Amino acid sequence: MSSPRVLLGVIGRPHGVRGLVRVQSFTADPAAIARYGPLTDETGARSFRLEIVTPGAMPVVRIEGVTDRDAAARLTGTRLHVERSALPAPGEDEYYLTDLIGCAAVDESGKALGTVAEVQDHGAGAFLEIAREGRPALLVPFTRAAVPVVDLAARLLVISPPVETIVPPSPGSARAEEMEGAAA
């Protein structure tokens, strides 16, 4: 169903001169990222033990063994992973966003829309990026209204995109001409 390792956060820029960093945490409580024990980089080669210094939406963290700004700066952008087995089972009507990747997406009539390629969250809520063959990706807010059915057992999502997400290209634009050519 999903990777044995799950992305929990990303190391951000240094904070001060003593090796502290900000961390973008993808856990429900941003400070919870430190509770999962050692985290690893994408390859699993490096391990990081975190201690929350200042909680918040983007907590300030001390990483064991990192004692100066230069060492902290070298870690900027490092993606922090945890073994899937370290995570609690999701509750009813809860999902790990990573489990949605690879699910087929269909509209309410059952017509195939594409496949969930990525889940994006820039702070205002999660969006599903639906990859569509030969067409631009579709971004859909991950809300009950826009995604009324999530069937992880069948690896299927029913999508009911809000009308405002379907924006036709302006007349005369290159994209409008491309679409007209495709329709012919």
Coordinates of N, CA and C in Angstrom, one line a residue, residues 30-176:
P30 N 2.8 19.9 15.3 CA 4.2 20.1 14.8 C 5.3 19.6 15.8
A31 N 5.1 19.8 17.1 CA 6.1 19.4 18.0 C 6.2 17.8 18.2
A32 N 5.2 17.1 17.7 CA 5.2 15.7 17.8 C 6.3 15.0 17.0
I33 N 6.8 15.7 16.0 CA 7.9 15.2 15.2 C 9.1 14.6 16.0
A34 N 9.3 15.2 17.2 CA 10.4 14.8 18.0 C 10.1 13.5 18.8
R35 N 8.8 13.1 18.8 CA 8.4 12.0 19.7 C 8.6 10.7 18.9
Y36 N 9.0 10.7 17.7 CA 9.1 9.4 16.9 C 10.4 8.8 17.0
G37 N 11.3 9.3 17.9 CA 12.6 8.7 18.0 C 13.5 9.2 16.9
P38 N 14.6 8.5 16.6 CA 15.4 8.9 15.6 C 14.7 8.9 14.2
L39 N 14.9 10.0 13.5 CA 14.4 10.1 12.1 C 15.6 9.9 11.2
T40 N 15.3 9.6 9.9 CA 16.4 9.4 9.0 C 16.2 10.3 7.8
D41 N 17.3 10.4 7.0 CA 17.2 11.1 5.7 C 16.5 10.2 4.7
E42 N 16.4 10.7 3.5 CA 15.6 9.9 2.4 C 16.2 8.5 2.2
T43 N 17.6 8.4 2.3 CA 18.2 7.1 2.0 C 18.3 6.2 3.2
G44 N 18.0 6.8 4.4 CA 18.1 6.0 5.6 C 19.5 5.9 6.1
A45 N 20.5 6.6 5.4 CA 21.9 6.5 5.8 C 22.2 7.4 7.1
R46 N 21.5 8.5 7.2 CA 21.8 9.4 8.3 C 20.6 9.4 9.3
S47 N 20.9 9.4 10.6 CA 19.9 9.4 11.6 C 20.0 10.7 12.4
F48 N 18.8 11.2 12.8 CA 18.7 12.5 13.5 C 17.8 12.4 14.7
R49 N 18.3 12.8 15.9 CA 17.5 12.8 17.1 C 17.2 14.3 17.3
L50 N 15.9 14.6 17.4 CA 15.4 16.0 17.6 C 15.0 16.3 19.0
E51 N 15.2 17.5 19.4 CA 14.7 18.0 20.7 C 14.0 19.4 20.4
I52 N 12.8 19.5 20.7 CA 12.0 20.7 20.5 C 12.6 21.8 21.5
V53 N 13.0 22.9 21.0 CA 13.5 24.0 21.8 C 12.4 25.0 21.9
T54 N 11.7 25.4 20.8 CA 10.6 26.3 20.8 C 9.5 25.8 20.0
P55 N 8.4 25.4 20.6 CA 7.3 24.8 19.8 C 6.6 25.9 19.0
G56 N 5.8 25.5 18.0 CA 5.1 26.4 17.2 C 4.8 25.7 15.9
A57 N 4.2 26.5 15.0 CA 3.9 25.9 13.6 C 5.1 25.4 12.9
M58 N 6.2 26.0 13.1 CA 7.5 25.6 12.5 C 8.5 25.6 13.7
P59 N 8.5 24.5 14.5 CA 9.3 24.5 15.7 C 10.8 24.7 15.5
V60 N 11.4 25.3 16.5 CA 12.9 25.4 16.5 C 13.4 24.2 17.2
V61 N 14.3 23.5 16.6 CA 14.8 22.2 17.0 C 16.3 22.1 17.2
R62 N 16.7 21.4 18.2 CA 18.1 21.0 18.4 C 18.3 19.6 17.8
I63 N 19.3 19.4 17.0 CA 19.6 18.1 16.4 C 20.8 17.6 17.1
E64 N 20.7 16.4 17.7 CA 21.9 15.9 18.4 C 23.1 15.9 17.5
G65 N 24.2 16.4 18.0 CA 25.5 16.5 17.3 C 25.7 17.7 16.4
V66 N 24.7 18.5 16.2 CA 24.8 19.7 15.4 C 24.9 20.9 16.4
T67 N 26.1 21.5 16.4 CA 26.4 22.5 17.4 C 26.8 23.9 16.8
D68 N 26.8 24.1 15.5 CA 27.1 25.4 15.0 C 26.2 25.7 13.7
R69 N 26.2 26.9 13.4 CA 25.3 27.4 12.3 C 25.7 26.7 10.9
D70 N 27.0 26.6 10.7 CA 27.4 26.0 9.4 C 26.9 24.5 9.3
A71 N 27.1 23.8 10.3 CA 26.6 22.4 10.3 C 25.1 22.3 10.1
A72 N 24.4 23.3 10.8 CA 22.9 23.3 10.6 C 22.5 23.7 9.2
A73 N 23.3 24.7 8.6 CA 23.0 25.1 7.3 C 23.1 24.0 6.2
R74 N 24.1 23.1 6.5 CA 24.3 22.0 5.5 C 23.1 21.0 5.6
L75 N 22.3 21.0 6.6 CA 21.2 20.1 6.7 C 19.9 20.7 6.1
T76 N 19.9 22.0 5.8 CA 18.7 22.6 5.2 C 18.2 21.9 4.0
G77 N 16.9 21.6 4.0 CA 16.3 20.8 2.9 C 16.3 19.3 3.1
T78 N 16.9 18.8 4.2 CA 16.9 17.4 4.4 C 15.5 16.9 4.8
R79 N 15.1 15.9 4.1 CA 13.7 15.4 4.4 C 13.8 14.3 5.5
L80 N 13.0 14.4 6.5 CA 13.0 13.5 7.7 C 12.0 12.5 7.6
H81 N 12.4 11.2 7.7 CA 11.5 10.1 7.6 C 11.5 9.2 8.8
V82 N 10.4 8.5 9.0 CA 10.3 7.5 10.1 C 9.8 6.2 9.5
E83 N 10.1 5.1 10.2 CA 9.6 3.8 9.8 C 8.1 3.8 10.0
R84 N 7.4 3.3 9.0 CA 5.9 3.2 9.1 C 5.4 2.6 10.3
S85 N 6.2 1.6 10.8 CA 5.7 0.8 12.0 C 5.8 1.7 13.3
A86 N 6.4 2.8 13.2 CA 6.5 3.7 14.4 C 5.3 4.6 14.5
L87 N 4.4 4.6 13.5 CA 3.3 5.5 13.5 C 2.0 4.7 14.0
P88 N 1.2 5.4 14.7 CA -0.1 4.8 15.2 C -1.0 4.5 14.0
A89 N -1.8 3.5 14.2 CA -2.8 3.2 13.1 C -3.8 4.4 13.0
P90 N -4.1 4.8 11.8 CA -5.1 5.9 11.7 C -6.5 5.5 12.2
G91 N -7.2 6.5 12.7 CA -8.6 6.2 13.2 C -9.5 6.1 12.0
E92 N -10.8 5.9 12.4 CA -11.8 5.8 11.4 C -12.0 7.1 10.7
D93 N -12.1 7.1 9.3 CA -12.1 8.3 8.5 C -10.9 9.1 8.6
E94 N -9.8 8.5 9.0 CA -8.5 9.2 9.0 C -7.6 8.4 8.0
Y95 N -6.6 9.2 7.4 CA -5.7 8.6 6.4 C -4.3 9.2 6.6
Y96 N -3.3 8.4 6.4 CA -2.0 9.0 6.2 C -2.0 9.5 4.7
L97 N -1.6 10.7 4.5 CA -1.7 11.3 3.2 C -0.8 10.5 2.2
T98 N 0.3 9.9 2.7 CA 1.1 9.1 1.8 C 0.3 7.9 1.2
D99 N -0.7 7.4 1.9 CA -1.5 6.3 1.5 C -2.3 6.6 0.3
L100 N -2.6 7.9 0.0 CA -3.4 8.3 -1.1 C -2.6 8.3 -2.4
I101 N -1.3 8.4 -2.3 CA -0.5 8.5 -3.5 C -0.6 7.1 -4.3
G102 N -0.9 7.2 -5.6 CA -1.0 6.0 -6.4 C -2.5 5.6 -6.5
C103 N -3.4 6.2 -5.7 CA -4.8 5.8 -5.9 C -5.4 6.3 -7.2
A104 N -6.3 5.6 -7.8 CA -7.0 6.0 -9.0 C -8.0 7.1 -8.5
A105 N -8.2 8.1 -9.4 CA -9.2 9.1 -9.1 C -10.2 9.1 -10.2
V106 N -11.5 9.0 -9.8 CA -12.6 9.0 -10.8 C -13.5 10.1 -10.4
D107 N -14.3 10.6 -11.4 CA -15.4 11.6 -11.1 C -16.6 10.8 -10.5
E108 N -17.6 11.6 -10.2 CA -18.8 11.0 -9.6 C -19.5 10.0 -10.5
S109 N -19.3 10.1 -11.8 CA -20.0 9.2 -12.7 C -19.1 7.9 -13.0
G110 N -17.9 7.9 -12.4 CA -17.0 6.8 -12.5 C -16.0 6.9 -13.6
K111 N -16.0 8.1 -14.3 CA -15.0 8.4 -15.4 C -13.7 8.6 -14.8
A112 N -12.7 7.9 -15.3 CA -11.3 8.0 -14.8 C -10.8 9.4 -15.0
L113 N -10.2 10.0 -14.0 CA -9.6 11.3 -14.1 C -8.1 11.2 -14.1
G114 N -7.5 10.2 -13.5 CA -6.1 10.1 -13.4 C -5.7 9.3 -12.1
T115 N -4.5 9.6 -11.7 CA -3.9 9.0 -10.5 C -3.3 10.0 -9.6
V116 N -3.5 9.8 -8.3 CA -2.9 10.7 -7.3 C -1.4 10.6 -7.4
A117 N -0.7 11.7 -7.8 CA 0.7 11.7 -8.0 C 1.4 12.2 -6.7
E118 N 0.7 13.2 -6.1 CA 1.4 13.9 -5.0 C 0.3 14.5 -4.1
V119 N 0.6 14.6 -2.8 CA -0.2 15.4 -1.9 C 0.6 16.6 -1.5
Q120 N 0.0 17.8 -1.8 CA 0.7 19.1 -1.4 C 0.0 19.7 -0.3
D121 N 0.8 20.3 0.6 CA 0.2 21.1 1.7 C 1.1 22.2 2.0
H122 N 0.6 23.4 1.6 CA 1.4 24.6 1.8 C 0.9 25.4 3.0
G123 N 0.2 24.8 3.9 CA -0.3 25.5 5.1 C -1.7 25.8 5.2
A124 N -2.4 25.8 4.0 CA -3.8 26.2 4.0 C -4.7 25.0 3.9
G125 N -4.1 23.8 3.9 CA -4.9 22.5 3.7 C -4.2 21.7 2.6
A126 N -4.5 20.4 2.6 CA -3.9 19.5 1.6 C -4.6 19.6 0.3
F127 N -3.8 19.5 -0.8 CA -4.3 19.4 -2.2 C -3.8 18.1 -2.8
L128 N -4.6 17.4 -3.5 CA -4.2 16.2 -4.3 C -3.8 16.7 -5.7
E129 N -2.7 16.2 -6.1 CA -2.3 16.5 -7.5 C -2.6 15.2 -8.3
I130 N -3.6 15.3 -9.2 CA -4.1 14.2 -10.0 C -3.3 14.3 -11.3
A131 N -2.5 13.3 -11.6 CA -1.8 13.2 -12.9 C -2.7 12.7 -13.9
R132 N -2.8 13.4 -15.1 CA -3.7 12.9 -16.1 C -2.9 12.8 -17.4
E133 N -3.0 11.6 -18.0 CA -2.3 11.3 -19.2 C -2.5 12.3 -20.3
G134 N -1.4 12.9 -20.8 CA -1.5 13.9 -21.9 C -2.2 15.2 -21.6
R135 N -2.4 15.4 -20.3 CA -3.1 16.7 -19.9 C -2.4 17.2 -18.7
P136 N -2.6 18.5 -18.4 CA -2.0 19.1 -17.2 C -2.6 18.4 -16.0
A137 N -1.9 18.4 -14.9 CA -2.3 17.8 -13.7 C -3.5 18.7 -13.1
L138 N -4.3 18.0 -12.4 CA -5.5 18.6 -11.7 C -5.2 18.7 -10.2
L139 N -5.3 19.9 -9.7 CA -5.2 20.1 -8.2 C -6.6 20.1 -7.6
V140 N -6.8 19.3 -6.6 CA -8.1 19.2 -6.0 C -7.9 19.3 -4.4
P141 N -8.7 20.2 -3.8 CA -8.5 20.3 -2.3 C -9.0 19.0 -1.7
F142 N -8.2 18.6 -0.7 CA -8.5 17.3 0.0 C -9.5 17.6 1.1
T143 N -10.8 17.8 0.7 CA -11.9 18.1 1.6 C -13.0 17.0 1.4
R144 N -13.8 16.9 2.3 CA -14.9 15.9 2.1 C -15.8 16.3 0.9
A145 N -16.0 17.6 0.7 CA -16.8 18.0 -0.4 C -16.2 17.7 -1.8
A146 N -14.9 17.9 -1.9 CA -14.2 17.7 -3.1 C -13.8 16.2 -3.3
V147 N -13.6 15.5 -2.2 CA -13.3 14.1 -2.3 C -14.2 13.3 -1.4
P148 N -15.5 13.1 -1.8 CA -16.5 12.5 -1.0 C -16.2 11.0 -0.6
V149 N -15.4 10.3 -1.4 CA -15.2 8.9 -1.2 C -13.7 8.6 -1.3
V150 N -13.2 8.0 -0.2 CA -11.8 7.5 -0.1 C -11.9 6.0 0.2
D151 N -11.6 5.2 -0.7 CA -11.6 3.7 -0.5 C -10.2 3.2 -0.7
L152 N -9.5 3.2 0.4 CA -8.1 2.7 0.4 C -7.9 1.3 0.0
A153 N -8.9 0.4 0.4 CA -8.8 -1.0 0.1 C -8.9 -1.2 -1.4
A154 N -9.7 -0.4 -2.1 CA -9.8 -0.4 -3.6 C -8.8 0.5 -4.3
R155 N -8.1 1.3 -3.5 CA -7.1 2.3 -4.0 C -7.8 3.2 -5.0
L156 N -9.0 3.8 -4.5 CA -9.9 4.6 -5.4 C -10.4 5.8 -4.6
L157 N -10.3 7.0 -5.3 CA -10.9 8.2 -4.7 C -11.9 8.7 -5.7
V158 N -13.1 9.1 -5.2 CA -14.1 9.8 -6.0 C -13.9 11.3 -5.8
I159 N -13.7 11.9 -7.0 CA -13.4 13.4 -7.0 C -14.7 14.1 -7.5
S160 N -15.0 15.2 -6.7 CA -16.1 16.1 -7.1 C -15.5 17.5 -7.1
P161 N -14.7 17.8 -8.1 CA -13.9 19.1 -8.0 C -14.8 20.3 -7.9
P162 N -14.5 21.3 -7.1 CA -15.3 22.5 -7.0 C -15.3 23.2 -8.4
V163 N -16.4 23.8 -8.8 CA -16.5 24.4 -10.1 C -15.3 25.4 -10.3
E164 N -15.0 26.1 -9.2 CA -13.9 27.2 -9.4 C -12.6 26.6 -9.7
T165 N -12.4 25.3 -9.6 CA -11.1 24.7 -10.0 C -11.0 24.4 -11.4
I166 N -12.1 24.5 -12.1 CA -12.1 24.2 -13.6 C -12.2 25.6 -14.3
V167 N -11.0 26.1 -14.6 CA -10.9 27.4 -15.2 C -10.5 27.3 -16.7
P168 N -11.4 27.7 -17.6 CA -11.0 27.6 -19.0 C -10.0 28.6 -19.3
P169 N -9.1 28.3 -20.3 CA -8.1 29.3 -20.7 C -8.7 30.5 -21.3
S170 N -8.0 31.6 -21.2 CA -8.6 32.8 -21.8 C -8.5 32.7 -23.3
P171 N -9.5 33.2 -24.1 CA -9.5 33.1 -25.5 C -8.3 33.7 -26.1
G172 N -7.7 33.1 -27.1 CA -6.6 33.6 -27.8 C -5.2 33.2 -27.2
S173 N -5.3 32.6 -26.0 CA -4.1 32.1 -25.3 C -3.5 30.9 -26.0
A174 N -2.3 30.6 -25.8 CA -1.6 29.4 -26.4 C -2.4 28.2 -25.9
R175 N -2.7 28.2 -24.6 CA -3.4 27.0 -24.0 C -4.8 26.8 -24.7
A176 N -5.5 27.9 -25.0 CA -6.8 27.8 -25.6 C -6.7 27.2 -27.0

